[in-house]
mmCIF file of C-alpha atoms and ligand atoms in Angstrom:
data_model
loop_
_atom_site.group_PDB
_atom_site.id
_atom_site.type_symbol
_atom_site.label_atom_id
_atom_site.label_comp_id
_atom_site.label_asym_id
_atom_site.label_seq_id
_atom_site.Cartn_x
_atom_site.Cartn_y
_atom_site.Cartn_z
ATOM 1 C CA UNK A 23 8.897 -9.118 -20.344
ATOM 2 C CA UNK A 24 6.222 -8.573 -17.673
ATOM 3 C CA UNK A 25 6.159 -5.733 -15.133
ATOM 4 C CA UNK A 26 4.646 -8.067 -12.544
ATOM 5 C CA UNK A 27 4.444 -11.628 -13.855
ATOM 6 C CA UNK A 28 1.125 -12.962 -12.590
ATOM 7 C CA UNK A 29 0.932 -15.528 -15.401
ATOM 8 C CA UNK A 30 4.072 -17.341 -14.304
ATOM 9 C CA UNK A 31 2.855 -17.197 -10.727
ATOM 10 C CA UNK A 32 -0.405 -18.866 -11.759
ATOM 11 C CA UNK A 33 1.488 -21.558 -13.681
ATOM 12 C CA UNK A 34 3.549 -22.352 -10.578
ATOM 13 C CA UNK A 35 0.506 -22.456 -8.262
ATOM 14 C CA UNK A 36 -1.937 -23.899 -10.823
ATOM 15 C CA UNK A 37 -2.790 -27.308 -9.316
ATOM 16 C CA UNK A 38 -3.482 -25.965 -5.856
ATOM 17 C CA UNK A 39 -5.170 -22.831 -7.198
ATOM 18 C CA UNK A 40 -7.557 -24.602 -9.573
ATOM 19 C CA UNK A 41 -8.650 -26.971 -6.829
ATOM 20 C CA UNK A 42 -9.214 -24.121 -4.343
ATOM 21 C CA UNK A 43 -11.333 -22.197 -6.859
ATOM 22 C CA UNK A 44 -13.386 -25.199 -7.975
ATOM 23 C CA UNK A 45 -14.036 -26.219 -4.362
ATOM 24 C CA UNK A 46 -15.734 -22.861 -3.771
ATOM 25 C CA UNK A 47 -17.685 -23.158 -7.005
ATOM 26 C CA UNK A 48 -18.902 -26.628 -5.977
ATOM 27 C CA UNK A 49 -19.720 -25.507 -2.419
ATOM 28 C CA UNK A 50 -22.136 -22.798 -3.636
ATOM 29 C CA UNK A 51 -21.111 -20.627 -0.641
ATOM 30 C CA UNK A 52 -20.088 -17.639 -2.769
ATOM 31 C CA UNK A 53 -20.640 -14.809 -0.324
ATOM 32 C CA UNK A 54 -19.372 -15.016 3.289
ATOM 33 C CA UNK A 55 -19.278 -18.559 4.666
ATOM 34 C CA UNK A 56 -16.377 -20.680 5.971
ATOM 35 C CA UNK A 57 -13.705 -19.630 3.401
ATOM 36 C CA UNK A 58 -13.897 -16.032 4.597
ATOM 37 C CA UNK A 59 -13.369 -17.017 8.236
ATOM 38 C CA UNK A 60 -10.498 -19.311 7.240
ATOM 39 C CA UNK A 61 -8.834 -16.553 5.212
ATOM 40 C CA UNK A 62 -9.330 -13.918 7.942
ATOM 41 C CA UNK A 63 -7.835 -16.240 10.548
ATOM 42 C CA UNK A 64 -4.819 -17.066 8.340
ATOM 43 C CA UNK A 65 -4.076 -13.397 7.596
ATOM 44 C CA UNK A 66 -4.562 -12.245 11.209
ATOM 45 C CA UNK A 67 -2.244 -15.010 12.390
ATOM 46 C CA UNK A 68 0.403 -14.173 9.753
ATOM 47 C CA UNK A 69 0.661 -10.476 10.609
ATOM 48 C CA UNK A 70 0.102 -11.032 14.327
ATOM 49 C CA UNK A 71 -3.092 -9.171 15.210
ATOM 50 C CA UNK A 72 -6.310 -10.219 16.891
ATOM 51 C CA UNK A 73 -8.788 -9.239 14.170
ATOM 52 C CA UNK A 74 -8.824 -9.304 10.380
ATOM 53 C CA UNK A 75 -11.976 -8.230 8.546
ATOM 54 C CA UNK A 76 -11.879 -8.984 4.813
ATOM 55 C CA UNK A 77 -13.572 -6.472 2.528
ATOM 56 C CA UNK A 78 -13.949 -5.499 -1.106
ATOM 57 C CA UNK A 79 -10.824 -3.357 -1.661
ATOM 58 C CA UNK A 80 -7.948 -1.534 -0.047
ATOM 59 C CA UNK A 81 -9.870 1.683 -0.545
ATOM 60 C CA UNK A 82 -12.893 0.326 1.330
ATOM 61 C CA UNK A 83 -10.585 -0.945 4.083
ATOM 62 C CA UNK A 84 -9.313 2.614 4.673
ATOM 63 C CA UNK A 85 -12.826 4.002 4.519
ATOM 64 C CA UNK A 86 -14.081 1.421 7.045
ATOM 65 C CA UNK A 87 -11.333 2.435 9.478
ATOM 66 C CA UNK A 88 -12.292 6.119 9.211
ATOM 67 C CA UNK A 89 -15.955 5.167 9.733
ATOM 68 C CA UNK A 90 -15.090 3.201 12.876
ATOM 69 C CA UNK A 91 -13.453 6.361 14.266
ATOM 70 C CA UNK A 92 -16.337 8.563 13.073
ATOM 71 C CA UNK A 93 -13.995 10.824 11.093
ATOM 72 C CA UNK A 94 -16.141 13.615 9.660
ATOM 73 C CA UNK A 95 -16.509 17.198 8.468
ATOM 74 C CA UNK A 96 -14.248 19.512 10.447
ATOM 75 C CA UNK A 97 -11.605 16.839 11.079
ATOM 76 C CA UNK A 98 -8.043 17.008 9.726
ATOM 77 C CA UNK A 99 -6.401 13.794 8.554
ATOM 78 C CA UNK A 100 -2.658 13.864 7.767
ATOM 79 C CA UNK A 101 -1.569 11.874 4.731
ATOM 80 C CA UNK A 102 1.539 11.840 2.522
ATOM 81 C CA UNK A 103 1.278 13.761 -0.743
ATOM 82 C CA UNK A 104 3.341 11.140 -2.561
ATOM 83 C CA UNK A 105 0.993 8.124 -2.619
ATOM 84 C CA UNK A 106 -1.824 6.500 -4.574
ATOM 85 C CA UNK A 107 -4.963 8.646 -4.723
ATOM 86 C CA UNK A 108 -7.082 6.298 -2.545
ATOM 87 C CA UNK A 109 -5.034 7.118 0.607
ATOM 88 C CA UNK A 110 -6.313 10.704 0.424
ATOM 89 C CA UNK A 111 -9.617 10.108 -1.373
ATOM 90 C CA UNK A 112 -11.180 8.279 1.598
ATOM 91 C CA UNK A 113 -10.609 11.318 3.836
ATOM 92 C CA UNK A 114 -12.662 13.515 1.524
ATOM 93 C CA UNK A 115 -15.284 10.765 1.133
ATOM 94 C CA UNK A 116 -15.919 11.081 4.880
ATOM 95 C CA UNK A 117 -16.259 14.881 4.502
ATOM 96 C CA UNK A 118 -13.013 15.475 6.426
ATOM 97 C CA UNK A 119 -10.038 17.508 5.163
ATOM 98 C CA UNK A 120 -6.776 15.925 4.024
ATOM 99 C CA UNK A 121 -3.620 17.712 5.158
ATOM 100 C CA UNK A 122 -0.784 16.712 2.852
ATOM 101 C CA UNK A 123 2.583 15.894 4.348
ATOM 102 C CA UNK A 124 5.809 15.759 2.363
ATOM 103 C CA UNK A 125 7.895 12.594 2.108
ATOM 104 C CA UNK A 126 11.506 11.629 2.637
ATOM 105 C CA UNK A 127 13.520 11.550 -0.601
ATOM 106 C CA UNK A 128 15.341 8.330 0.370
ATOM 107 C CA UNK A 129 12.512 6.152 1.717
ATOM 108 C CA UNK A 130 9.573 7.759 -0.175
ATOM 109 C CA UNK A 131 7.645 7.598 3.117
ATOM 110 C CA UNK A 132 6.104 10.305 5.312
ATOM 111 C CA UNK A 133 8.586 12.950 6.474
ATOM 112 C CA UNK A 134 8.115 13.050 10.237
ATOM 113 C CA UNK A 135 9.476 16.598 10.650
ATOM 114 C CA UNK A 136 6.990 17.900 8.078
ATOM 115 C CA UNK A 137 4.238 15.887 9.789
ATOM 116 C CA UNK A 138 4.836 17.722 13.064
ATOM 117 C CA UNK A 139 5.038 21.034 11.197
ATOM 118 C CA UNK A 140 1.664 20.375 9.487
ATOM 119 C CA UNK A 141 0.030 19.312 12.770
ATOM 120 C CA UNK A 142 1.260 22.512 14.466
ATOM 121 C CA UNK A 143 0.078 24.614 11.517
ATOM 122 C CA UNK A 144 -3.379 22.985 11.624
ATOM 123 C CA UNK A 145 -3.669 23.640 15.370
ATOM 124 C CA UNK A 146 -2.554 27.238 14.942
ATOM 125 C CA UNK A 147 -5.084 27.796 12.163
ATOM 126 C CA UNK A 148 -7.809 26.569 14.507
ATOM 127 C CA UNK A 149 -10.308 25.641 11.796
ATOM 128 C CA UNK A 150 -9.895 21.850 11.813
ATOM 129 C CA UNK A 151 -9.589 19.220 14.538
ATOM 130 C CA UNK A 152 -6.560 16.935 13.991
ATOM 131 C CA UNK A 153 -7.769 13.330 14.335
ATOM 132 C CA UNK A 154 -5.814 10.762 12.323
ATOM 133 C CA UNK A 155 -2.420 10.182 10.686
ATOM 134 C CA UNK A 156 -2.612 7.921 7.633
ATOM 135 C CA UNK A 157 0.929 6.620 7.109
ATOM 136 C CA UNK A 158 1.540 4.718 3.880
ATOM 137 C CA UNK A 159 4.055 1.856 3.481
ATOM 138 C CA UNK A 160 5.024 3.050 0.017
ATOM 139 C CA UNK A 161 6.503 0.548 -2.456
ATOM 140 C CA UNK A 162 6.567 -2.142 0.285
ATOM 141 C CA UNK A 163 8.682 -0.329 2.897
ATOM 142 C CA UNK A 164 7.038 0.339 6.288
ATOM 143 C CA UNK A 165 6.793 4.020 7.211
ATOM 144 C CA UNK A 166 8.828 5.282 10.191
ATOM 145 C CA UNK A 167 6.217 4.132 12.698
ATOM 146 C CA UNK A 168 8.423 4.526 15.781
ATOM 147 C CA UNK A 169 8.628 8.282 15.162
ATOM 148 C CA UNK A 170 5.053 8.561 13.848
ATOM 149 C CA UNK A 171 3.614 6.860 16.953
ATOM 150 C CA UNK A 172 5.513 9.292 19.202
ATOM 151 C CA UNK A 173 3.872 12.241 17.437
ATOM 152 C CA UNK A 174 0.480 10.515 17.518
ATOM 153 C CA UNK A 175 0.778 10.169 21.295
ATOM 154 C CA UNK A 176 2.005 13.733 21.746
ATOM 155 C CA UNK A 177 -0.971 15.177 19.850
ATOM 156 C CA UNK A 178 -3.626 12.564 20.719
ATOM 157 C CA UNK A 179 -4.128 11.249 17.165
ATOM 158 C CA UNK A 180 -4.974 7.813 15.794
ATOM 159 C CA UNK A 181 -2.554 6.091 13.432
ATOM 160 C CA UNK A 182 -4.010 4.379 10.367
ATOM 161 C CA UNK A 183 -1.429 2.281 8.504
ATOM 162 C CA UNK A 184 -2.173 2.130 4.779
ATOM 163 C CA UNK A 185 -0.413 -1.163 4.127
ATOM 164 C CA UNK A 186 -1.880 -1.642 0.642
ATOM 165 C CA UNK A 187 1.673 -1.995 -0.691
ATOM 166 C CA UNK A 188 3.307 -2.958 2.570
ATOM 167 C CA UNK A 189 2.033 -6.455 3.338
ATOM 168 C CA UNK A 190 5.007 -8.635 4.314
ATOM 169 C CA UNK A 191 7.276 -5.735 5.329
ATOM 170 C CA UNK A 192 8.777 -5.514 8.817
ATOM 171 C CA UNK A 193 10.410 -3.242 11.348
ATOM 172 C CA UNK A 194 12.518 -5.475 13.572
ATOM 173 C CA UNK A 195 10.419 -8.574 14.212
ATOM 174 C CA UNK A 196 7.140 -6.749 13.866
ATOM 175 C CA UNK A 197 5.177 -7.126 10.652
ATOM 176 C CA UNK A 198 3.455 -4.499 8.530
ATOM 177 C CA UNK A 199 -0.307 -4.206 9.071
ATOM 178 C CA UNK A 200 0.251 -4.150 12.851
ATOM 179 C CA UNK A 201 1.720 -0.633 13.125
ATOM 180 C CA UNK A 202 -1.534 1.328 13.071
ATOM 181 C CA UNK A 203 -4.231 1.493 15.724
ATOM 182 C CA UNK A 204 -6.012 0.153 12.668
ATOM 183 C CA UNK A 205 -4.075 -1.093 9.617
ATOM 184 C CA UNK A 206 -5.306 -1.972 6.151
ATOM 185 C CA UNK A 207 -4.139 -3.753 3.048
ATOM 186 C CA UNK A 208 -5.236 -4.301 -0.553
ATOM 187 C CA UNK A 209 -5.411 -7.549 -2.509
ATOM 188 C CA UNK A 210 -5.525 -5.877 -5.920
ATOM 189 C CA UNK A 211 -3.717 -8.347 -8.255
ATOM 190 C CA UNK A 212 -0.456 -6.371 -8.508
ATOM 191 C CA UNK A 213 0.044 -5.863 -4.743
ATOM 192 C CA UNK A 214 2.507 -8.026 -2.759
ATOM 193 C CA UNK A 215 -0.301 -10.526 -2.049
ATOM 194 C CA UNK A 216 -3.033 -10.136 -4.647
ATOM 195 C CA UNK A 217 -6.221 -12.003 -5.494
ATOM 196 C CA UNK A 218 -7.855 -12.375 -8.932
ATOM 197 C CA UNK A 219 -9.915 -9.197 -8.725
ATOM 198 C CA UNK A 220 -10.531 -6.583 -6.032
ATOM 199 C CA UNK A 221 -10.098 -7.286 -2.345
ATOM 200 C CA UNK A 222 -8.836 -5.780 0.889
ATOM 201 C CA UNK A 223 -8.628 -6.252 4.640
ATOM 202 C CA UNK A 224 -8.664 -4.312 7.895
ATOM 203 C CA UNK A 225 -6.474 -5.362 10.843
ATOM 204 C CA UNK A 226 -6.742 -4.313 14.478
ATOM 205 C CA UNK A 227 -6.259 -5.563 18.036
ATOM 206 C CA UNK A 228 -9.186 -3.451 19.256
ATOM 207 C CA UNK A 229 -12.385 -5.486 19.832
ATOM 208 C CA UNK A 230 -14.774 -2.513 19.626
ATOM 209 C CA UNK A 231 -13.384 -1.164 16.352
ATOM 210 C CA UNK A 232 -13.316 -4.662 14.843
ATOM 211 C CA UNK A 233 -17.010 -5.092 15.748
ATOM 212 C CA UNK A 234 -17.859 -1.702 14.194
ATOM 213 C CA UNK A 235 -15.963 -2.537 10.993
ATOM 214 C CA UNK A 236 -17.647 -5.953 10.840
ATOM 215 C CA UNK A 237 -20.986 -4.123 10.993
ATOM 216 C CA UNK A 238 -20.133 -1.272 8.590
ATOM 217 C CA UNK A 239 -18.905 -3.641 5.874
ATOM 218 C CA UNK A 240 -22.284 -5.419 5.717
ATOM 219 C CA UNK A 241 -24.857 -2.615 5.587
ATOM 220 C CA UNK A 242 -24.431 -1.607 9.226
ATOM 221 C CA UNK A 243 -25.776 -4.934 10.436
ATOM 222 C CA UNK A 244 -26.789 -5.393 14.075
ATOM 223 C CA UNK A 245 -27.699 -8.709 15.623
ATOM 224 C CA UNK A 246 -28.557 -10.122 12.191
ATOM 225 C CA UNK A 247 -28.578 -9.197 8.529
ATOM 226 C CA UNK A 248 -32.003 -7.551 8.587
ATOM 227 C CA UNK A 249 -31.418 -5.600 11.777
ATOM 228 C CA UNK A 250 -29.534 -2.531 10.531
ATOM 229 C CA UNK A 251 -28.228 -0.302 13.278
ATOM 230 C CA UNK A 252 -26.096 2.155 11.250
ATOM 231 C CA UNK A 253 -25.579 3.261 7.648
ATOM 232 C CA UNK A 254 -22.908 1.018 6.206
ATOM 233 C CA UNK A 255 -21.750 -0.327 2.862
ATOM 234 C CA UNK A 256 -21.710 -3.519 0.841
ATOM 235 C CA UNK A 257 -18.022 -4.347 1.058
ATOM 236 C CA UNK A 258 -17.554 -8.083 1.394
ATOM 237 C CA UNK A 259 -14.717 -10.124 -0.061
ATOM 238 C CA UNK A 260 -15.944 -12.864 -2.414
ATOM 239 C CA UNK A 261 -15.425 -16.406 -1.103
ATOM 240 C CA UNK A 262 -13.613 -17.344 -4.305
ATOM 241 C CA UNK A 263 -11.080 -14.545 -3.659
ATOM 242 C CA UNK A 264 -10.633 -15.752 -0.078
ATOM 243 C CA UNK A 265 -9.782 -19.241 -1.363
ATOM 244 C CA UNK A 266 -7.291 -17.732 -3.845
ATOM 245 C CA UNK A 267 -5.704 -15.657 -1.070
ATOM 246 C CA UNK A 268 -5.166 -18.694 1.158
ATOM 247 C CA UNK A 269 -3.094 -20.302 -1.635
ATOM 248 C CA UNK A 270 -1.280 -17.018 -2.343
ATOM 249 C CA UNK A 271 -0.397 -16.418 1.310
ATOM 250 C CA UNK A 272 1.155 -19.882 1.527
ATOM 251 C CA UNK A 273 3.405 -19.217 -1.487
ATOM 252 C CA UNK A 274 4.231 -15.750 -0.132
ATOM 253 C CA UNK A 275 5.321 -17.201 3.218
ATOM 254 C CA UNK A 276 7.183 -20.170 1.767
ATOM 255 C CA UNK A 277 9.244 -18.490 -0.963
ATOM 256 C CA UNK A 278 7.851 -15.419 -2.749
ATOM 257 C CA UNK A 279 8.766 -12.801 -0.127
ATOM 258 C CA UNK A 280 12.305 -14.138 0.184
ATOM 259 C CA UNK A 281 12.686 -14.400 -3.596
ATOM 260 C CA UNK A 282 11.469 -10.870 -4.313
ATOM 261 C CA UNK A 283 14.001 -9.601 -1.768
ATOM 262 C CA UNK A 284 16.757 -11.421 -3.657
ATOM 263 C CA UNK A 285 15.601 -9.742 -6.877
ATOM 264 C CA UNK A 286 15.674 -6.321 -5.188
ATOM 265 C CA UNK A 287 19.145 -6.930 -3.737
ATOM 266 C CA UNK A 288 20.452 -7.845 -7.205
ATOM 267 C CA UNK A 289 19.020 -4.632 -8.697
ATOM 268 C CA UNK A 290 20.635 -2.529 -5.983
ATOM 269 C CA UNK A 291 23.991 -4.221 -6.405
ATOM 270 C CA UNK A 292 23.964 -3.773 -10.191
ATOM 271 C CA UNK A 293 22.515 -0.243 -10.328
ATOM 272 C CA UNK A 294 23.764 1.614 -7.262
ATOM 273 C CA UNK A 295 26.637 3.277 -9.111
ATOM 274 C CA UNK A 296 24.450 4.421 -12.020
ATOM 275 C CA UNK A 297 21.199 5.712 -10.441
ATOM 276 C CA UNK A 298 19.712 6.485 -7.030
ATOM 277 C CA UNK A 299 18.524 3.082 -5.792
ATOM 278 C CA UNK A 300 15.946 2.643 -3.002
ATOM 279 C CA UNK A 301 17.169 2.840 0.582
ATOM 280 C CA UNK A 302 15.944 0.402 3.227
ATOM 281 C CA UNK A 303 16.895 1.714 6.695
ATOM 282 C CA UNK A 304 18.588 -0.575 9.244
ATOM 283 C CA UNK A 305 16.150 -2.951 10.895
ATOM 284 C CA UNK A 306 13.526 -2.408 8.133
ATOM 285 C CA UNK A 307 12.468 -5.074 5.625
ATOM 286 C CA UNK A 308 10.512 -4.346 2.434
ATOM 287 C CA UNK A 309 8.052 -6.518 0.532
ATOM 288 C CA UNK A 310 8.963 -4.658 -2.706
ATOM 289 C CA UNK A 311 5.571 -3.786 -4.141
ATOM 290 C CA UNK A 312 7.729 -1.640 -6.439
ATOM 291 C CA UNK A 313 11.426 -1.193 -7.136
ATOM 292 C CA UNK A 314 11.690 2.546 -7.763
ATOM 293 C CA UNK A 315 14.826 4.375 -8.829
ATOM 294 C CA UNK A 316 15.449 8.102 -9.305
ATOM 295 C CA UNK A 317 17.137 9.739 -12.278
ATOM 296 C CA UNK A 318 18.301 13.312 -12.803
ATOM 297 C CA UNK A 319 15.190 14.918 -14.252
ATOM 298 C CA UNK A 320 11.986 14.479 -16.214
ATOM 299 C CA UNK A 321 13.712 14.577 -19.624
ATOM 300 C CA UNK A 322 16.217 11.860 -18.715
ATOM 301 C CA UNK A 323 13.351 9.784 -17.341
ATOM 302 C CA UNK A 324 11.278 10.130 -20.508
ATOM 303 C CA UNK A 325 14.264 9.089 -22.608
ATOM 304 C CA UNK A 326 15.016 6.125 -20.369
ATOM 305 C CA UNK A 327 11.416 4.952 -20.371
ATOM 306 C CA UNK A 328 11.256 5.149 -24.162
ATOM 307 C CA UNK A 329 14.548 3.318 -24.622
ATOM 308 C CA UNK A 330 13.463 0.506 -22.285
ATOM 309 C CA UNK A 331 10.084 0.272 -23.981
ATOM 310 C CA UNK A 332 11.776 -0.241 -27.355
ATOM 311 C CA UNK A 333 13.624 -3.190 -25.768
ATOM 312 C CA UNK A 334 10.305 -4.661 -24.522
ATOM 313 C CA UNK A 335 11.085 -3.702 -20.897
ATOM 314 C CA UNK A 336 7.968 -2.309 -19.205
ATOM 315 C CA UNK A 337 8.296 0.459 -16.595
ATOM 316 C CA UNK A 338 5.812 2.641 -14.700
ATOM 317 C CA UNK A 339 5.722 6.078 -13.099
ATOM 318 C CA UNK A 340 4.419 5.865 -9.535
ATOM 319 C CA UNK A 341 3.319 8.644 -9.093
ATOM 320 C CA UNK A 342 3.368 11.415 -11.697
ATOM 321 C CA UNK A 343 1.071 13.848 -9.808
ATOM 322 C CA UNK A 344 1.340 14.302 -6.019
ATOM 323 C CA UNK A 345 -1.889 14.638 -4.026
ATOM 324 C CA UNK A 346 -1.474 18.360 -3.324
ATOM 325 C CA UNK A 347 -1.597 18.979 -7.104
ATOM 326 C CA UNK A 348 -4.578 16.745 -7.902
ATOM 327 C CA UNK A 349 -7.481 18.509 -9.616
ATOM 328 C CA UNK A 350 -9.913 16.821 -7.215
ATOM 329 C CA UNK A 351 -8.258 18.713 -4.328
ATOM 330 C CA UNK A 352 -7.903 22.094 -6.042
ATOM 331 C CA UNK A 353 -10.419 23.701 -3.657
ATOM 332 C CA UNK A 354 -7.917 23.287 -0.816
ATOM 333 C CA UNK A 355 -6.001 26.133 -2.487
ATOM 334 C CA UNK A 356 -2.554 25.049 -1.297
ATOM 335 C CA UNK A 357 0.552 27.153 -1.827
ATOM 336 C CA UNK A 358 3.082 26.168 -4.441
ATOM 337 C CA UNK A 359 5.741 25.038 -1.972
ATOM 338 C CA UNK A 360 3.445 22.735 0.001
ATOM 339 C CA UNK A 361 5.387 19.462 -0.568
ATOM 340 C CA UNK A 362 8.586 20.134 -2.554
ATOM 341 C CA UNK A 363 10.089 16.635 -2.231
ATOM 342 C CA UNK A 364 6.875 15.061 -3.531
ATOM 343 C CA UNK A 365 7.036 17.443 -6.501
ATOM 344 C CA UNK A 366 10.621 16.484 -7.216
ATOM 345 C CA UNK A 367 9.960 12.747 -6.955
ATOM 346 C CA UNK A 368 6.973 12.990 -9.288
ATOM 347 C CA UNK A 369 9.437 14.141 -11.978
ATOM 348 C CA UNK A 370 12.349 11.802 -11.287
ATOM 349 C CA UNK A 371 11.061 8.353 -10.191
ATOM 350 C CA UNK A 372 10.663 5.336 -12.418
ATOM 351 C CA UNK A 373 9.653 1.839 -11.299
ATOM 352 C CA UNK A 374 11.274 -1.250 -12.828
ATOM 353 C CA UNK A 375 9.782 -4.723 -13.336
ATOM 354 C CA UNK A 376 9.814 -6.595 -10.023
ATOM 355 C CA UNK A 377 8.235 -9.848 -8.855
ATOM 356 C CA UNK A 378 9.447 -13.097 -7.285
ATOM 357 C CA UNK A 379 9.684 -14.838 -10.667
ATOM 358 C CA UNK A 380 11.964 -12.321 -12.420
ATOM 359 C CA UNK A 381 14.994 -14.200 -13.800
ATOM 360 C CA UNK A 382 18.575 -13.082 -13.254
ATOM 361 C CA UNK A 383 18.975 -13.053 -17.025
ATOM 362 C CA UNK A 384 16.085 -10.605 -17.526
ATOM 363 C CA UNK A 385 17.464 -8.469 -14.726
ATOM 364 C CA UNK A 386 20.849 -8.288 -16.446
ATOM 365 C CA UNK A 387 19.159 -7.162 -19.655
ATOM 366 C CA UNK A 388 17.280 -4.423 -17.740
ATOM 367 C CA UNK A 389 20.334 -3.193 -15.831
ATOM 368 C CA UNK A 390 22.592 -3.176 -18.894
ATOM 369 C CA UNK A 391 19.990 -1.205 -20.856
ATOM 370 C CA UNK A 392 19.737 1.387 -18.074
ATOM 371 C CA UNK A 393 23.493 1.756 -17.768
ATOM 372 C CA UNK A 394 23.967 1.982 -21.555
ATOM 373 C CA UNK A 395 21.337 4.703 -21.812
ATOM 374 C CA UNK A 396 22.792 6.773 -18.971
ATOM 375 C CA UNK A 397 26.327 6.566 -20.386
ATOM 376 C CA UNK A 398 25.224 8.361 -23.545
HETATM 377 C C1 PLP B 418 -3.627 0.166 -4.138
HETATM 378 C C2 PLP B 418 -3.617 1.145 -3.048
HETATM 379 C C3 PLP B 418 -4.779 1.495 -2.341
HETATM 380 C C4 PLP B 418 -6.146 1.058 -2.753
HETATM 381 O O1 PLP B 418 -6.338 -0.302 -2.867
HETATM 382 P P1 PLP B 418 -7.494 -0.873 -3.818
HETATM 383 O O2 PLP B 418 -7.595 -2.305 -3.409
HETATM 384 O O3 PLP B 418 -7.045 -0.706 -5.227
HETATM 385 O O4 PLP B 418 -8.736 -0.119 -3.515
HETATM 386 C C5 PLP B 418 -4.665 2.360 -1.268
HETATM 387 N N1 PLP B 418 -3.472 2.868 -0.901
HETATM 388 C C6 PLP B 418 -2.330 2.569 -1.562
HETATM 389 C C7 PLP B 418 -1.055 3.163 -1.084
HETATM 390 C C8 PLP B 418 -2.366 1.717 -2.661
HETATM 391 O O5 PLP B 418 -1.240 1.439 -3.317
#
């Protein structure tokens, strides 16, 4: 069994995919060129924003957003402790200070009460200037952007949506990757829409920021490639990946997003009496980058993971170490009770195989194995 079955996906899309890839190979336009524009237009249109700038990874996309806002030493950037390292890493890469916010135990997303508490604390301390809230759409579920935007307005902060896992999610009719002043996503193969290598994108309605990001992602280019007006990076998406993403987006729109939601609904229906299943609030829609359950404690989890592994059922722990306990951030010298829910989740979560091609039969095998184990 596969955790995320990219092989089956390729088999289903093969004819269209092979042609798209070979067309780029034959065109010899490998870097930039018309495929990039076509892909950027398709993705901007899908989410419903004015600008999409494709880049080399979800990490670079976040970094480009912080560069556009000139986030720097002395600035505080609020970020959930329970996330993938990149969400926090980019803050430190800019020389700014991450302030870790705890998450909600039901949605796994930023806890808005703790966000306000951490903003107030930062202001009271007086050492850092609060600038940005990075809210992550963890496991495919959009963060509580209605509440987050209210706080952002109250304190004069920018909102950066880390939609690396959230592409395809919604709140009401509004799609993920439109909730930030700038929003980003990742096209790493295992994300909701992935390419065949690294890739990412930045989304915004703001013309000035889009122009800055366009410049930063190609060596700070000015009027042309050899007129460099700022220090930037080399963070382009390959044309071959853009062609792959156009095919992937079509499948995602036509059936994959709907199918993965059916898979998630089946899990919840079969498992809700045995374990804590993920909660999707009213009016929210997830793209299910992960299906993550919670069990009683670390020992039960280890036993469950081992039992499933013996039955050839792959699982993963996202994430075993919260950001406030990462060695790379040890100099921040945070107190032991900084993000208690993140600590608890790190010990109790386990993610199950999920993808649009998971069969009902395989799902029954997984659910029966979980229930059998927990009965003992
Ligand atoms: C994957 C991921 C990233 C980074 O994306 P890459 O394309 O791997 O650089 C950032 N934030 C979150 C929440 C992610 O899951």
